[in-house]
Coordinates of C-alpha atoms in Angstrom, one line a residue:
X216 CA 158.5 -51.7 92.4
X217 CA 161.4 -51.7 89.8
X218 CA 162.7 -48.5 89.2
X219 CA 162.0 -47.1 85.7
X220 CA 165.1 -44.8 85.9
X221 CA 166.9 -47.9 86.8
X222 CA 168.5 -46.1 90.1
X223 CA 170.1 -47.9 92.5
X224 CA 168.3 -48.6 95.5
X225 CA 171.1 -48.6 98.0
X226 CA 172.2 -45.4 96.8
X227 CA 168.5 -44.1 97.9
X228 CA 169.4 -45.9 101.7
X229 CA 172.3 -44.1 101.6
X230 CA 171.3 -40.6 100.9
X231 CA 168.4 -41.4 103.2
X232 CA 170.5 -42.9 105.8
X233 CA 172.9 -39.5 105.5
X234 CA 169.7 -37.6 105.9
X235 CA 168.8 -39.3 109.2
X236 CA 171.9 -38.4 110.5
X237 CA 171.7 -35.2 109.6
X238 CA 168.5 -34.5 111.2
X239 CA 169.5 -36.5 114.6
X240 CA 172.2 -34.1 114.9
X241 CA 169.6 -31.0 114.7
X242 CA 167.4 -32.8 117.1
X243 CA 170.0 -32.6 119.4
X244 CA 170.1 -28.7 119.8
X245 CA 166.2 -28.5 119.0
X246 CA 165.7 -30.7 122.3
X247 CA 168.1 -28.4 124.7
X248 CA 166.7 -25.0 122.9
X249 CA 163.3 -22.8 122.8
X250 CA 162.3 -19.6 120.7
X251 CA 160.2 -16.7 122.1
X252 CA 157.6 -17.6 118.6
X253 CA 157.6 -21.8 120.4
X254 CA 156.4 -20.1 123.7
X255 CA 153.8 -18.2 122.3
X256 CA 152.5 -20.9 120.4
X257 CA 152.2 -22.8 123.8
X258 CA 150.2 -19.8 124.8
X259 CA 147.8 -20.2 122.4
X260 CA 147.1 -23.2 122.3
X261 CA 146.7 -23.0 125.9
X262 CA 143.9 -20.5 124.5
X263 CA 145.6 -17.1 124.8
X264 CA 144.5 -14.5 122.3
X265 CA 143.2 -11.2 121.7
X266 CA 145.4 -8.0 122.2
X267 CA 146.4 -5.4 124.4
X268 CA 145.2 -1.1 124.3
X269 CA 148.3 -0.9 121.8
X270 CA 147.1 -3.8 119.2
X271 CA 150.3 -6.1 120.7
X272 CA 149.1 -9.5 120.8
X273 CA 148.6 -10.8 124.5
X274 CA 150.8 -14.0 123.4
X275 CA 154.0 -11.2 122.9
X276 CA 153.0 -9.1 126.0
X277 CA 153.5 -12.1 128.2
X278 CA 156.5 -14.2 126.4
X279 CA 157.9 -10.5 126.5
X280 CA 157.6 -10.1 130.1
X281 CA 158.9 -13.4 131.0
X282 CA 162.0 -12.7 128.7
X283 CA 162.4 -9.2 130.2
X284 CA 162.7 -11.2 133.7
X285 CA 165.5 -13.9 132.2
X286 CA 162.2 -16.7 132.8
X287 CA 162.3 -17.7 129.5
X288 CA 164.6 -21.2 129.6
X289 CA 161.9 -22.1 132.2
X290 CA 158.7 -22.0 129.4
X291 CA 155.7 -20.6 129.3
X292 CA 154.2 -23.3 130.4
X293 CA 155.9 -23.6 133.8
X294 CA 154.9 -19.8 134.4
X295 CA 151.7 -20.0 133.2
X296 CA 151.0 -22.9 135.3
X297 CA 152.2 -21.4 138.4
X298 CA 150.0 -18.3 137.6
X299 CA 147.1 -21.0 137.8
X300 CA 148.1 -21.9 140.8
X301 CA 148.8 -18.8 142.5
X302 CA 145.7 -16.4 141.1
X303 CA 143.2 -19.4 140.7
X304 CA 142.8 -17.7 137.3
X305 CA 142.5 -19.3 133.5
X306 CA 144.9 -18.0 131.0
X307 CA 142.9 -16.1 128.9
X308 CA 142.2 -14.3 132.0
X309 CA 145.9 -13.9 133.2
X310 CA 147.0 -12.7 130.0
X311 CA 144.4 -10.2 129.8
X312 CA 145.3 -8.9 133.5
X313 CA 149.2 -9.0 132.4
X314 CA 148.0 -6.8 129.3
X315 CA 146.1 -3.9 131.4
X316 CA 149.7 -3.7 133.7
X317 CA 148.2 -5.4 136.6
X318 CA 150.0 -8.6 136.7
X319 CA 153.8 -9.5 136.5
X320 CA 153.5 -13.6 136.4
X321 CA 157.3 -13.7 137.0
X322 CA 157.0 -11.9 140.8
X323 CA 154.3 -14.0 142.0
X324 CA 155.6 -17.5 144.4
X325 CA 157.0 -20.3 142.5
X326 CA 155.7 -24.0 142.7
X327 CA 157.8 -27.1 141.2
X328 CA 157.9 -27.8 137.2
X329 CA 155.7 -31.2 138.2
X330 CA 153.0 -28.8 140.2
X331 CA 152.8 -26.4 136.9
X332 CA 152.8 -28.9 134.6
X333 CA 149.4 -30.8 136.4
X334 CA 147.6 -27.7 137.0
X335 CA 147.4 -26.9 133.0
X336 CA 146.8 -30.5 131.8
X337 CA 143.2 -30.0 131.6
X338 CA 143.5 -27.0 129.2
X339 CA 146.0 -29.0 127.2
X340 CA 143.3 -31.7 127.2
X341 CA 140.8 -29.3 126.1
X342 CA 142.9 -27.2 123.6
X343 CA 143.9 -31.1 121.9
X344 CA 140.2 -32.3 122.1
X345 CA 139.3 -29.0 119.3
X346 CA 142.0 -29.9 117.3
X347 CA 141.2 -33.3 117.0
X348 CA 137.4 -32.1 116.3
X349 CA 138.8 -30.2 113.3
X350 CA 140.8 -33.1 111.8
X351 CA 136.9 -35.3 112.5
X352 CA 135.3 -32.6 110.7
X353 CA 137.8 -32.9 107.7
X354 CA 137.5 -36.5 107.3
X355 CA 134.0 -36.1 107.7
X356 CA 133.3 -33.5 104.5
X357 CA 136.1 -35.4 102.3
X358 CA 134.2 -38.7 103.1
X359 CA 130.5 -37.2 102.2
X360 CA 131.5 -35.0 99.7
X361 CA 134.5 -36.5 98.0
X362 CA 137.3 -34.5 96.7
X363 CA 139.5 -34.0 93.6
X364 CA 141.7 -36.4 92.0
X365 CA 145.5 -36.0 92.3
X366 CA 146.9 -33.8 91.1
X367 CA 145.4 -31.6 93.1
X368 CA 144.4 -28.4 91.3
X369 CA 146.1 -25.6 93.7
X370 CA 146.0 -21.5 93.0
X371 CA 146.5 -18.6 94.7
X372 CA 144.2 -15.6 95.6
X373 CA 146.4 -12.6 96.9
X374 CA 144.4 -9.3 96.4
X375 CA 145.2 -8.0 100.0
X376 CA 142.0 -7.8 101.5
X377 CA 140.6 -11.0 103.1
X378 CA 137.1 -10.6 102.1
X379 CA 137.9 -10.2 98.3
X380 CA 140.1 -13.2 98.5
X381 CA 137.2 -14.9 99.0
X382 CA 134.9 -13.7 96.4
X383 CA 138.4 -15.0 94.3
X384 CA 138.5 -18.1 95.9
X385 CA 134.8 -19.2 95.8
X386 CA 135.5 -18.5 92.0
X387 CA 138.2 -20.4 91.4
X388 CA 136.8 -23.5 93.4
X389 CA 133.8 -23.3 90.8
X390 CA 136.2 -23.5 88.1
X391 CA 137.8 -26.5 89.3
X392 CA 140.5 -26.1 91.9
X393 CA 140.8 -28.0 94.7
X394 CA 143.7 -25.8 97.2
X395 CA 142.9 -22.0 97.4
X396 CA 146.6 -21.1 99.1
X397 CA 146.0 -17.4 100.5
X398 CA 149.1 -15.6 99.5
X399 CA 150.6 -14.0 102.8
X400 CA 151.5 -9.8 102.3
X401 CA 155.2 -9.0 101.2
X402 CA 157.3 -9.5 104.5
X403 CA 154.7 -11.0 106.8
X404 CA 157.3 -13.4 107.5
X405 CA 159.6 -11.2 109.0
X406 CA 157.1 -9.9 111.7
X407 CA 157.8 -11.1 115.3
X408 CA 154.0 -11.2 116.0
X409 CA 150.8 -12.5 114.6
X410 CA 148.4 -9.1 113.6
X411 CA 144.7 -9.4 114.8
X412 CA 141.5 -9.9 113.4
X413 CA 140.3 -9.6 109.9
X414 CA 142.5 -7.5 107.5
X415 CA 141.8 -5.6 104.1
X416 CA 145.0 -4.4 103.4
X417 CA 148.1 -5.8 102.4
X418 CA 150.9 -5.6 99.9
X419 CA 151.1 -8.9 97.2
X420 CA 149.0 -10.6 99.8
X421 CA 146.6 -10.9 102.5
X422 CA 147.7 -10.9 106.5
X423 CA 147.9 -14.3 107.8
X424 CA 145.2 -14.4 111.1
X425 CA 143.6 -16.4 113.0
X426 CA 140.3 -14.5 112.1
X427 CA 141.1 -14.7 108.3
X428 CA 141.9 -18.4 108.4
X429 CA 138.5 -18.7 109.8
X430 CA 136.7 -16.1 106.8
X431 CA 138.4 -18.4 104.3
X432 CA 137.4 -21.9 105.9
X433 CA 134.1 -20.6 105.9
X434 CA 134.0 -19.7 102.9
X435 CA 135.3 -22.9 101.0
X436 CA 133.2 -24.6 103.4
X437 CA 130.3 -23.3 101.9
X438 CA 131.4 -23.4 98.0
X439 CA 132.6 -27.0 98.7
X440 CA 128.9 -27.9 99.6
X441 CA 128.4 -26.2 96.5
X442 CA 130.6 -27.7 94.0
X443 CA 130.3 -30.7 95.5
X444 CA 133.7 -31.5 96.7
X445 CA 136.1 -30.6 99.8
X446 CA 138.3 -27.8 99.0
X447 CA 141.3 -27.4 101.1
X448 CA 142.7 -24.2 102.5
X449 CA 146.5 -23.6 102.3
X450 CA 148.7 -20.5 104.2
X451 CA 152.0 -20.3 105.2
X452 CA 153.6 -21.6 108.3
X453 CA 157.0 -20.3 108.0
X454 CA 158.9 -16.7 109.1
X455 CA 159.3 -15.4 112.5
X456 CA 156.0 -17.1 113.5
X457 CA 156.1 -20.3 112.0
X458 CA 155.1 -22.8 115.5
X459 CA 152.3 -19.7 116.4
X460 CA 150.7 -19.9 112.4
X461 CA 151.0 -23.9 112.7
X462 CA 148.8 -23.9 115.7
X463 CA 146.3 -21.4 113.9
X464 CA 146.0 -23.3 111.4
X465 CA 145.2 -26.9 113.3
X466 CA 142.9 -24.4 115.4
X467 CA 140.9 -23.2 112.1
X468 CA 141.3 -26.2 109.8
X469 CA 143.5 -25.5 107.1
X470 CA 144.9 -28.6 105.6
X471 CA 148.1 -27.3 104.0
X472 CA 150.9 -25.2 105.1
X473 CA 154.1 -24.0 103.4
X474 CA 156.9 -25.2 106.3
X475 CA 160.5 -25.2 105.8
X476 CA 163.2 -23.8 108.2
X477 CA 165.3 -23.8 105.2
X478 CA 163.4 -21.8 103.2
X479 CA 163.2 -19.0 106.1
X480 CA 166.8 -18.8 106.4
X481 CA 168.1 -18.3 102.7
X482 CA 165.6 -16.2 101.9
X483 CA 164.2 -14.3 105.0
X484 CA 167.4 -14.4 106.2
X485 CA 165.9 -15.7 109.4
X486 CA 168.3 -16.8 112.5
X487 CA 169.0 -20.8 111.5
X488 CA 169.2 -21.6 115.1
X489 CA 165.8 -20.0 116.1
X490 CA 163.9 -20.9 112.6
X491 CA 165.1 -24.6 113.0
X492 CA 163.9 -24.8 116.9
X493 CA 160.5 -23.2 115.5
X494 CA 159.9 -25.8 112.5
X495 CA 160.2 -28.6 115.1
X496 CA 157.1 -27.5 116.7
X497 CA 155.2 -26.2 114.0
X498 CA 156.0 -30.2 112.6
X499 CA 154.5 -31.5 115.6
X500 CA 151.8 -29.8 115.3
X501 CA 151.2 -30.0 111.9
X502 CA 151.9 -34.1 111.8
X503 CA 149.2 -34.1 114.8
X504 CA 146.2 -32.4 113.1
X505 CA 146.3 -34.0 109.6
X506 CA 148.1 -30.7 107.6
X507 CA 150.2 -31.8 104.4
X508 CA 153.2 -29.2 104.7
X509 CA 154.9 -27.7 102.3
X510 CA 158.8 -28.0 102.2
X511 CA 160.4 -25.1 99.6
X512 CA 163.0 -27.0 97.7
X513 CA 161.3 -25.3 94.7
X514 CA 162.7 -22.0 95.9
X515 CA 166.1 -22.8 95.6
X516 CA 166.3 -22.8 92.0
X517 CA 165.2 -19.2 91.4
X518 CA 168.5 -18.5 92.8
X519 CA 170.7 -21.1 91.5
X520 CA 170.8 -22.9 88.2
X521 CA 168.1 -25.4 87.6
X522 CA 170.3 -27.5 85.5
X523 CA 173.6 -27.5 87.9
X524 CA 171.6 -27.4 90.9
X525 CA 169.3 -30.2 90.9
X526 CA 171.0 -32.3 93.2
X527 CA 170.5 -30.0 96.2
X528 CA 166.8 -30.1 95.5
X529 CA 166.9 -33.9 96.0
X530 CA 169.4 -33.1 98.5
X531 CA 166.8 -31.5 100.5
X532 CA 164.2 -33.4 100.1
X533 CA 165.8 -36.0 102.1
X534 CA 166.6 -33.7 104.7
X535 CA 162.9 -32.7 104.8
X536 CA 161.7 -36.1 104.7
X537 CA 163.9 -36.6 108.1
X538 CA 162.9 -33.7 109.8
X539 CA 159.3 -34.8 109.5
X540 CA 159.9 -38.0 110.2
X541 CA 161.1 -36.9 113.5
X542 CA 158.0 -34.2 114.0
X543 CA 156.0 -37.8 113.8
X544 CA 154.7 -36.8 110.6
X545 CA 153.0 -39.5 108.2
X546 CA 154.7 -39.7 104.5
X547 CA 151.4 -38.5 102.9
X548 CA 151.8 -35.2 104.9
X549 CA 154.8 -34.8 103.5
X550 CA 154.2 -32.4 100.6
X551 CA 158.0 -32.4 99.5
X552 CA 158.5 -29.2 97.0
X553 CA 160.4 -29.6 93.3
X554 CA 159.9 -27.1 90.3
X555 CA 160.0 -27.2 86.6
X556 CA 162.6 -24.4 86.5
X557 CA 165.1 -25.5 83.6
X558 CA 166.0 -23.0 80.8
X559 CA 163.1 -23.4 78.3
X560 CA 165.5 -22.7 75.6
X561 CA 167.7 -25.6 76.6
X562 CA 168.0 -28.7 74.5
X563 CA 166.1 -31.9 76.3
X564 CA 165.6 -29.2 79.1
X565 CA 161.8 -31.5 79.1
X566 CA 164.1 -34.6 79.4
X567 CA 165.8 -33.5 82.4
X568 CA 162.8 -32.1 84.1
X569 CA 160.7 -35.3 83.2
X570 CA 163.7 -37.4 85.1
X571 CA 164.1 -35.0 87.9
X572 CA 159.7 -35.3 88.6
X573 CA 160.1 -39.1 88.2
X574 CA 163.1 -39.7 90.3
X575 CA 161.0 -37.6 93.3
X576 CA 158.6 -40.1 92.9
X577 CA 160.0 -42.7 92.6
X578 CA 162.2 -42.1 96.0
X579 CA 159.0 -40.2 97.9
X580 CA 156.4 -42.8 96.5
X581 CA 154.1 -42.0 99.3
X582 CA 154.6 -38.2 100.0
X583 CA 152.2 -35.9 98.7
X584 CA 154.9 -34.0 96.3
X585 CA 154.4 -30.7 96.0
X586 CA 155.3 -29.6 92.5
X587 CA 155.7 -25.7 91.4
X588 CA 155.3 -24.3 87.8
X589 CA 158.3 -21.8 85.7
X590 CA 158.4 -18.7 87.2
X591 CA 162.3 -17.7 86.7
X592 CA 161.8 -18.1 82.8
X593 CA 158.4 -16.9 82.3
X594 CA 159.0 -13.4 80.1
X595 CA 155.8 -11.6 80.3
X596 CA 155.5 -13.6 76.6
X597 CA 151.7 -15.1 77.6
X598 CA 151.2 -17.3 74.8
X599 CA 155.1 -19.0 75.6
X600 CA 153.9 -19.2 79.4
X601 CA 151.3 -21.1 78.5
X602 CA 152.7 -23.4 76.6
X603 CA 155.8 -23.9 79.8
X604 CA 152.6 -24.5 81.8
X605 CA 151.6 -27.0 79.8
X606 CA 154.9 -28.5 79.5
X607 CA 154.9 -28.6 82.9
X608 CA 151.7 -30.4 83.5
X609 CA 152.4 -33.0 81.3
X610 CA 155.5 -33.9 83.8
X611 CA 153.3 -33.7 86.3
X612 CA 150.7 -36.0 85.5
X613 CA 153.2 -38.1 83.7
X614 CA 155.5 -38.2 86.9
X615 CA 152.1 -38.7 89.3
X616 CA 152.5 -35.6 91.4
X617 CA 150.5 -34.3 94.2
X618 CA 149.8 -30.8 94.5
X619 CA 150.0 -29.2 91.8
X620 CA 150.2 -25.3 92.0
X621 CA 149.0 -23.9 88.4
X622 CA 151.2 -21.6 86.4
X623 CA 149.6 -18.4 85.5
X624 CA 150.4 -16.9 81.6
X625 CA 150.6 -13.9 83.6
X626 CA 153.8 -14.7 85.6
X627 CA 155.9 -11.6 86.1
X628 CA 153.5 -9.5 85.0
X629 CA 150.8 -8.9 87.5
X630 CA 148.4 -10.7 90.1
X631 CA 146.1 -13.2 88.2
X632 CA 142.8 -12.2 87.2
X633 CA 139.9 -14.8 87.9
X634 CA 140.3 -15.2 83.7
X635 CA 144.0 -16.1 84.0
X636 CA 142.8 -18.8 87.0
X637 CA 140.7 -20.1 84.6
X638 CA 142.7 -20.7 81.6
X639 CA 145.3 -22.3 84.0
X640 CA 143.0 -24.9 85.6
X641 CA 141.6 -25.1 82.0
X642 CA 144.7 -25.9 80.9
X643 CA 145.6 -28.6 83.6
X644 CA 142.6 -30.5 83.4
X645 CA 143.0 -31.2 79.3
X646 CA 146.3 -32.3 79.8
X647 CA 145.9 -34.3 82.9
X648 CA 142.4 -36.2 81.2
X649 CA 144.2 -36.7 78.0
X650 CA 147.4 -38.1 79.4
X651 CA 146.2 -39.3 82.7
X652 CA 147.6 -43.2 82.2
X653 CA 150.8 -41.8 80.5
X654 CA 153.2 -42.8 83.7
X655 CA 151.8 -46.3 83.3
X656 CA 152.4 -46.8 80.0
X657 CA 155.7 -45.1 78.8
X658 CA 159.6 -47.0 79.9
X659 CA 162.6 -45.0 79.3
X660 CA 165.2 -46.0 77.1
X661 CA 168.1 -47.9 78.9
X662 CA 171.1 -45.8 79.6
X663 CA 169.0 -43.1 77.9
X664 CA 169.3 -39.0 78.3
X665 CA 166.3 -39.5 80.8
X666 CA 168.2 -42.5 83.3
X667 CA 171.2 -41.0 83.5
X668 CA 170.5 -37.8 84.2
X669 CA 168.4 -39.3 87.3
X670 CA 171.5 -41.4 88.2
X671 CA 173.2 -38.7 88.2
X672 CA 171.7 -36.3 90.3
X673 CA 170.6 -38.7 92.5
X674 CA 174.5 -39.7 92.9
X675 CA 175.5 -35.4 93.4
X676 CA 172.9 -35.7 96.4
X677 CA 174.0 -38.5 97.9
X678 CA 178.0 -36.9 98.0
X679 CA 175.7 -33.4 99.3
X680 CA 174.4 -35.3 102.0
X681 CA 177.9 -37.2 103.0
X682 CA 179.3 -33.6 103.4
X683 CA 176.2 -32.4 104.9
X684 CA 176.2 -35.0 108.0
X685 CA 180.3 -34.2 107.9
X686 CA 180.2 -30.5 108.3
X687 CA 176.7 -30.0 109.6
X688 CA 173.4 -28.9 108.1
X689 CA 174.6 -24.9 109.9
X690 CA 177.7 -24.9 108.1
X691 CA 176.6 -26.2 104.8
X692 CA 174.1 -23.0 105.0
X693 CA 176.8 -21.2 105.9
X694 CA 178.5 -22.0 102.6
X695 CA 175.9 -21.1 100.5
X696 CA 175.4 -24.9 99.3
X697 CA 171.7 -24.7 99.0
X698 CA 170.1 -22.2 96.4
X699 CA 173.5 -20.7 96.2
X700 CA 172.8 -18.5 98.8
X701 CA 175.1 -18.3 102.0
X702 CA 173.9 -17.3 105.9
X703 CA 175.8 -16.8 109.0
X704 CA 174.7 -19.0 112.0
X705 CA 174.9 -16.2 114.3
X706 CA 173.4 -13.5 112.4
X707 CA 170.0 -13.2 110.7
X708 CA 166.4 -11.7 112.1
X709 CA 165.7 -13.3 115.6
X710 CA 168.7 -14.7 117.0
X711 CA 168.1 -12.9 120.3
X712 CA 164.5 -14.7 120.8
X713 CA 167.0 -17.6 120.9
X714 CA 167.5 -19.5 124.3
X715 CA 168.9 -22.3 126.2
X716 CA 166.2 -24.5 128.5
X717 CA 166.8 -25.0 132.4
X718 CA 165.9 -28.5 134.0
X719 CA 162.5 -27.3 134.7
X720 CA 161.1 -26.5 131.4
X721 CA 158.6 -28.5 129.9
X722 CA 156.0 -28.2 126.9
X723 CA 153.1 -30.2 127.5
X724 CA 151.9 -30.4 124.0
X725 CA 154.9 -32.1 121.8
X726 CA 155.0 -35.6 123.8
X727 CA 151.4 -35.6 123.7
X728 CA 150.9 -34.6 120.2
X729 CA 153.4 -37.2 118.8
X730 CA 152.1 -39.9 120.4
X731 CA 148.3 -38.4 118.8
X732 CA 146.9 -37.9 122.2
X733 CA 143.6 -36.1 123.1

């Protein structure tokens, strides 16, 4: 397809091709490394859950214990499996004994990594067989029911308390939106453990659970058979837990998650050795189950300029698109994140956000691109924020976008009320049915305001990316070249859940998972 922007093809293979590189050279310390949050998640999905007489998830208690006996480069798996072996017991029912104080799994006789590994196969045969059900079940509604057209109408519901989230969300489904994203509470992220059960408290969010993911499917579920159409559940994989949420979510069907290592580390300020170990897995998973994730490119630009800083937007989007290719990932899971942040006050600032939405598109013509509405300009002035919203949704369905989260006239005021929700999906469906065909119809001037300002920050990325593969992706965070922000490699929450694997560690699931086994 000939590029309307008129950029040059082999300067796309060569920012991809830096990418690539990039990403191999991660791979490399991913593959020798685990993370205390990538055990627990092979806990779980090896079925561990519940909690002990102190509310400390059973997962913790026994990742914790094996730490505590320096077993930890071996795996969960491995000690898990030789618990099998040596109690004749099922995990759930070792990790419950290890929570009451009367089992230490790292005291009882060892048998060889190969021994382990067979005696848990059928449970990882088992746990991949429900996951797999939940992907059939998907297909299955989307098929009978049908769903929404791209772009997918996406809000948030955020009250704190799981069950009025969904009163929220069944309301916002019957006004037309087709993602409900469950906003997580202020610093979930930052939590070394996943809290328990249903929650009706929280702070600018809702806990993310196992127990609320379920509430919510439910619930959209049921208003889906309602309206007529699938409606997909969104939450964030990302923070401290990010491989543990992943598996939640393939567990309880969600079908979007918010997953970037990058994001966690510029502004969680999240160890980039253990966050980028964690995304690997939570990829896997994610790429095995059917999940579009979420990649936070949008985020950089609340911190850096819009204008200036495109490139390293672009920049890490081909990163992203690497890291995911290596997870296994298909492109249409690859919900790769842009924003319409540019200075509303800034002459052609339209132009420049029209070329920015194209050029994604035109590179990423098969991911499911993520796009995310002006928050760093929106002034409390509603009846301006509406009309940047509607700016912005003209890029969108000009530009052929994916997911499209709806700005709120509200921004930087409060939490939306059900009335702001609908006058934002209002708002999007006018201008996407009135101007649904524009991207077909409309070329761009030759040499124009519009290509070249695509040309050029396509070019900036590609000389990002050239340093990038140079220097390495640590370094470059280091020195603050994405959103402006800088982080140390050795400092940051969780570096000491951080640890090297011996020869006998293994984790069942990833081989298996990548190759979309059962």
């Amino acid at each position: 397809m000939k590029s309307k922007l008129n950029i040059d093809p082999k300067m796309v293979d060569s920012a991809r091709q830096h990418a690539a590189n990039v990403a191999r050279d991660m791979q490399e310390f991913i593959d020798v490394h685990t993370t205390v949050s990538t055990e627990r998640t092979v806990l779980r999905l090896l079925g561990v859950d519940g909690i002990d007489d102190v509310e400390t998830p059973l997962p913790n208690v026994i990742v914790e214990q094996i730490q505590a006996a320096g077993g930890l480069p071996r795996g969960a798996a491995y000690w898990m499996g030789n618990a099998m072996i040596q109690t004749g017991l099922k995990p759930q029912e070792i990790a419950e004994k290890v929570g009451a104080g009367e089992l230490d799994i790292t005291k009882l006789d060892t048998v060889s990594a190969k021994e382990a590994e067979e005696a848990i196969m059928p449970i990882v045969h088992e746990s991949l067989k429900k996951i797999k059900a939940q992907t059939a079940k998907r297909n299955e509604y989307i098929e009978r029911l049908g769903e929404g057209s791209r772009p997918y109408l996406y809000v948030i519901v955020a009250t704190g308390n799981i069950y009025e989230d969904v009163v929220q969300a069944k309301a916002a489904a019957r006004q037309g939106a087709d993602i409900i994203a469950v906003i997580r509470t202020t610093a979930q992220s930052l939590l070394d453990y996943v809290p328990y059960g249903p929650t009706t408290e929280g702070f600018g969010g809702t806990y993310a659970t196992q127990e609320n993911f379920r509430i919510m499917r439910k619930a959209l579920d049921e208003v889906g058979e309602e309206v007529g159409r699938y409606i997909r559940l969104c939450n964030y994989s990302s923070g401290m837990c990010m491989p543990e949420i992943a598996a939640m979510g393939a567990i309880e069907r969600l079908d979007v998650m918010l997953n970037d290592a990058i994001y966690g580390i510029l502004f969680r300020d999240i160890n980039m050795q253990r966050t980028i170990v964690d995304q690997y897995f939570s990829r896997v998973i994610i790429g095995y189950c059917g999940i579009i994730f979420n990649s936070g490119e949008d985020n950089y630009l609340t911190t850096d300029d819009a204008f200036e800083a495109a490139h390293t937007v672009t920049a890490s989007q081909f990163i992203n698109e690497q890291f995911a290719v290596l997870a296994n990932i298909p492109e249409e899971q690859m919900g790769l994140g842009h924003a319409f942040e540019m200075d509303p006050m800034m002459e052609d600032g339209f132009l420049y956000e029209l070329a920015q939405a194209v050029m994604a598109k035109e590179i990423f013509p098969n991911a499911s691109l993520k796009y995310m509405p002006p928050t760093k300009f929106m002034t409390g002035n509603i009846f301006r924020g509406h009309i940047q919203d509607a700016l912005f949704n003209l890029v969108s369905i000009w530009s052929g976008q994916s997911l499209q989260l709806l700005g709120m006239m509200t921004e930087a005021i409060l939490t939306p009320h059900m009335q702001d929700r609908y006058l934002s999906i209002e708002n999007a469906q006018y201008i996407f049915n009135n101007a649904r065909h524009i991207g077909d119809e409309v070329e761009f001037k030759k040499d124009g305001i519009i290509q070249k300002r695509a040309q050029l920050v396509l070019s900036k990325a590609n000389d990002l990316l050239a340093e990038v593969e140079k220097d390495g992706l640590f370094s470059t965070i280091e020195q603050g070249k994405f959103g402006g922000v800088k982080r140390p490699k050795d400092g940051g929450h969780g570096l000491d859940g951080v640890c090297s694997k011996d020869d006998q560690y293994f984790n069942p699931f990833i081989p298996l998972m990548k190759e979309g086994a059962e």
